[in-house]
XYZ file of C-alpha atoms in Angstrom:
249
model
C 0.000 0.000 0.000
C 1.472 3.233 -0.751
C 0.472 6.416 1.518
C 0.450 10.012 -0.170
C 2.891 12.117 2.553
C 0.550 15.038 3.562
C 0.942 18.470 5.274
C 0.009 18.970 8.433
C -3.933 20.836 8.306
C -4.845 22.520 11.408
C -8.075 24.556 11.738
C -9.453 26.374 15.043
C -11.654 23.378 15.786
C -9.484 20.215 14.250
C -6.224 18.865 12.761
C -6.034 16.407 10.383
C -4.051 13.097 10.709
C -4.074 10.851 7.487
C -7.620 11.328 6.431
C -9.037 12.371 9.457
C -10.155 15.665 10.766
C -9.829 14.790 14.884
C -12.121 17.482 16.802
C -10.467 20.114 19.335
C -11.777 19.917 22.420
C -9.955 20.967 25.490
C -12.851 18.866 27.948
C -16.145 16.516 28.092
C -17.879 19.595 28.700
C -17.341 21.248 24.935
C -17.708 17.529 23.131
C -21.476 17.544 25.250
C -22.582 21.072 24.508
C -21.583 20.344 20.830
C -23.647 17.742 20.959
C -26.600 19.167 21.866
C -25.886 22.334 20.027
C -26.041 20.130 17.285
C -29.074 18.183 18.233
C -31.366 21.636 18.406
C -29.568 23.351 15.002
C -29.527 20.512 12.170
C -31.775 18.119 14.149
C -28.817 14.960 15.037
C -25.602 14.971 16.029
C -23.266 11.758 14.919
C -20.532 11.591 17.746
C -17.646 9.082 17.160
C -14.652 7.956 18.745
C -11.023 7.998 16.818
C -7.964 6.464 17.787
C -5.021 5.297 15.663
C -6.211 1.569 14.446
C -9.697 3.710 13.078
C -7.146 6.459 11.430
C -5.778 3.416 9.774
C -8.375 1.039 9.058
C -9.932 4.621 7.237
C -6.539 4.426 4.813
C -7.793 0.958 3.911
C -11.073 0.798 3.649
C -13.304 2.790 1.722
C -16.539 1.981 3.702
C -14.546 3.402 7.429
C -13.462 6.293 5.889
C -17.020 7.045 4.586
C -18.668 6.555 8.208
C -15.569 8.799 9.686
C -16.771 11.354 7.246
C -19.961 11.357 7.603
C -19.968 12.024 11.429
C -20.386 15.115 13.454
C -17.806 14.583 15.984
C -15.008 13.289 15.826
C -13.238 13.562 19.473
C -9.522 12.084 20.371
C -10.125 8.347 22.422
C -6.654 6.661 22.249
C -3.512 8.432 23.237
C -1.831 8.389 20.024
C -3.855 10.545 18.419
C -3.690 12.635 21.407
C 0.053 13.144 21.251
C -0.188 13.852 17.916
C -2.976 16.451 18.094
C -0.779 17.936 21.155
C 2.595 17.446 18.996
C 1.164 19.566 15.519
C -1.059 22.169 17.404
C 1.569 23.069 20.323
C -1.432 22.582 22.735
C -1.928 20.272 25.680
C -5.247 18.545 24.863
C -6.846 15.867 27.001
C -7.423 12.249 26.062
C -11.337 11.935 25.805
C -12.089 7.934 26.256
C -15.519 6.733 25.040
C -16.493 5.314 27.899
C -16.305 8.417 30.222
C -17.745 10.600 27.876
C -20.339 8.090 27.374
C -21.290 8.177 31.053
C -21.042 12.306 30.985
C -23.443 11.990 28.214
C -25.889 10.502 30.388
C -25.367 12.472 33.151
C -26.240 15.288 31.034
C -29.195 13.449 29.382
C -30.457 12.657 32.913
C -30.790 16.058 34.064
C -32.152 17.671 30.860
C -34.945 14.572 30.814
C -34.217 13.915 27.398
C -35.193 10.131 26.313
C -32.639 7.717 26.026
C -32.775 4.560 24.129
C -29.423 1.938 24.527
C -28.534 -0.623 22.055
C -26.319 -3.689 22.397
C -23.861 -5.897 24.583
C -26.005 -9.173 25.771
C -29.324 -8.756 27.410
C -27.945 -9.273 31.470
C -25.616 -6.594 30.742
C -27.881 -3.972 28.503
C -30.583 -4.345 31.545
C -27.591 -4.075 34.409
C -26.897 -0.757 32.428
C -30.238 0.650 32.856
C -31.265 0.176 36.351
C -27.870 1.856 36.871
C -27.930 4.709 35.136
C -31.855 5.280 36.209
C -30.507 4.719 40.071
C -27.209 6.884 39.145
C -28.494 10.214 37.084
C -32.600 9.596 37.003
C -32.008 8.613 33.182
C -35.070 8.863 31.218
C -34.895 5.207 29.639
C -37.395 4.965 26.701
C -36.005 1.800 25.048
C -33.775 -0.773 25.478
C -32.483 -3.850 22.640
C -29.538 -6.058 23.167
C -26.533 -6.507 20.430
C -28.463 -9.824 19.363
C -31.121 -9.431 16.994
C -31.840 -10.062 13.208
C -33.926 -7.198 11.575
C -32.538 -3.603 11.865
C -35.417 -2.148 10.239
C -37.448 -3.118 12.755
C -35.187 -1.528 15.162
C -34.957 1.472 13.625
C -38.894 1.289 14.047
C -38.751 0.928 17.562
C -36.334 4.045 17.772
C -38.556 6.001 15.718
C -41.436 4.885 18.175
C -39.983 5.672 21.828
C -39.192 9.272 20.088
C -35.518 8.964 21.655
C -33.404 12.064 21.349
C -29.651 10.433 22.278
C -29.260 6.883 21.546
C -26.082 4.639 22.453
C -24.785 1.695 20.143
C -22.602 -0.797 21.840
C -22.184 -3.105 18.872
C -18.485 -2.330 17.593
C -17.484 -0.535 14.643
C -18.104 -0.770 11.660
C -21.511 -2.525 13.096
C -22.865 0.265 15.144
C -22.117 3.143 12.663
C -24.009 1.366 10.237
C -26.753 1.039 12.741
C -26.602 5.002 13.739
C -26.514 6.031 9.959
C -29.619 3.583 9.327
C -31.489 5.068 11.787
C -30.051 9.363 10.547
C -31.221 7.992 7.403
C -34.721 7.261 8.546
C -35.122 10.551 9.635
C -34.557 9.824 13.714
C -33.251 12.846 14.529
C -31.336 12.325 17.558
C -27.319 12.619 19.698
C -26.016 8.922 18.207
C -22.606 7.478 19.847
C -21.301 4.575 19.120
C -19.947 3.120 22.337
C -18.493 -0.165 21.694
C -17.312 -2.171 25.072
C -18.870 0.650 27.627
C -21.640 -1.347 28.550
C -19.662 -3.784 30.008
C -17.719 -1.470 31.488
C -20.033 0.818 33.491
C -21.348 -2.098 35.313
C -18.328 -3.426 36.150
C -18.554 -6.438 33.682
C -14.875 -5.614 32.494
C -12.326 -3.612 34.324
C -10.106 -0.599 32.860
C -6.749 0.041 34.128
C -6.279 1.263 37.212
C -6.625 4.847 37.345
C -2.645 5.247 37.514
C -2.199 3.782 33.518
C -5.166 6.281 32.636
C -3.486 9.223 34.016
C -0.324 8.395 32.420
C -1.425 7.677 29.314
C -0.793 3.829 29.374
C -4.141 1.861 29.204
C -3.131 0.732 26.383
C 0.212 -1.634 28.356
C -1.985 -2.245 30.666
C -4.541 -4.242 28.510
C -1.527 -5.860 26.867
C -0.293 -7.291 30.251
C -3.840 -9.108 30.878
C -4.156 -9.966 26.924
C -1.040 -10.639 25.600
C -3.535 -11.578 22.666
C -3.713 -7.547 21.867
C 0.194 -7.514 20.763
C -1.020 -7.312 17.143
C -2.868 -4.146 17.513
C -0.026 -2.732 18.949
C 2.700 -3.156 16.169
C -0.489 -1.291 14.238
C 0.091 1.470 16.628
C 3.585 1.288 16.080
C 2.968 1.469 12.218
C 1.023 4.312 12.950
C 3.933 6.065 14.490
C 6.372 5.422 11.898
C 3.922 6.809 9.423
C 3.314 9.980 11.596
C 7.284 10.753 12.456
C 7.424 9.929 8.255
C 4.892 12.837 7.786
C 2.580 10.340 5.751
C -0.379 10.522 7.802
């Protein structure tokens, strides 16, 4: 494969690595207001989370770097991108993870008594995830359909019935994106997210790292250490790198 060596592009609200224009945001509380912002002025707001394997999976493949483009919001989740947002813009930027702005989403949601619908993860986990975020910030729940079923159409028609206004896709990408553009294209007009693992991890199904590998930017060892499985994603972050100190991304 042969990558076209680019200049670095940096706007007042992104920079662009390889194909991607990554989102500025200096906290949760600008990615959430943009969200809604977005929500009241062109009726949805597509929110989704890049990190270096999505930068370059979107080289590759023509249907990722479609979805990318296609989205609202595209905020910095893995520290590589992070560095090299902080590296070409001569800012310090914060790490946004999915899963915490996930949960600030709701918090937000809660307290604004917008309806919520959630989607995926298995059905003991998907109902775990509700009764805690109902207990934890009063959600307003008005649908909920595990990662296991057959007919997204009739989905989408369940969507379009509760009259959500942010709905949450823990499916995996490319799966959920096609699910959130589905239901955009069906004229739901609501905050989408694709969320991937988050489920599992607000109710305590899976563990992060310890707070200590967050802080320091090392979640990523840390999930290496307990599966030593991962080590291939990580030479693709090491690809990534060599492409970045290269200038071809």
């Amino acid at each position: 494969m042969i990558f076209v060596m680019q200049e670095t592009k940096m706007k007042d609200k992104y920079i662009t690595i390889g194909n991607v224009d990554v989102g500025i945001f200096h906290s949760q509380r600008e990615v959430i207001d943009e969200m809604f912002h977005r929500l009241a002025n062109t009726g949805s707001s597509v929110a989704i989370a890049i990190n270096p394997e999505k930068i370059l999976v979107s080289l590759e493949s023509d249907v990722i770097a479609n979805i990318i483009e296609q989205s609202d919001i595209r905020f910095p989740d893995g520290i590589g991108v992070v560095k090299v947002m902080e590296w070409r813009s001569r800012q310090a930027l914060p790490r946004l993870p999915g899963c915490e702005l996930w949960q600030s989403l709701m918090a937000e949601s809660g307290q604004r008594n917008e309806p919520v619908f959630l989607v995926g993860s298995t059905e003991d986990v998907i109902q775990k995830t509700a009764e805690q975020l109902q207990k934890e910030y009063k959600v307003n729940l008005v649908g909920v359909q595990n990662g296991f079923f057959r007919d997204d159409d009739a989905l989408i028609d369940q969507i379009i019935l509760s009259k959500a206004r942010v709905v949450t896709i823990a499916m995996g990408s490319p799966k959920q994106e096609e699910i959130i553009f589905k239901c955009k294209n069906a004229g739901v007009q609501a905050i989408f997210m694709g969320v991937g693992g988050t489920y599992d991890v607000y109710t305590g199904n899976v563990k992060r790292a310890p707070k200590i590998f967050c802080n320091m930017g090392l979640e990523w060892f840390y999930r290496l250490y307990k599966q030593p499985t991962r080590i291939k994603r990580q030479w693709r972050l090491a690809y990534y790198l060599w492409l970045v100190l290269l200038k071809r991304i």
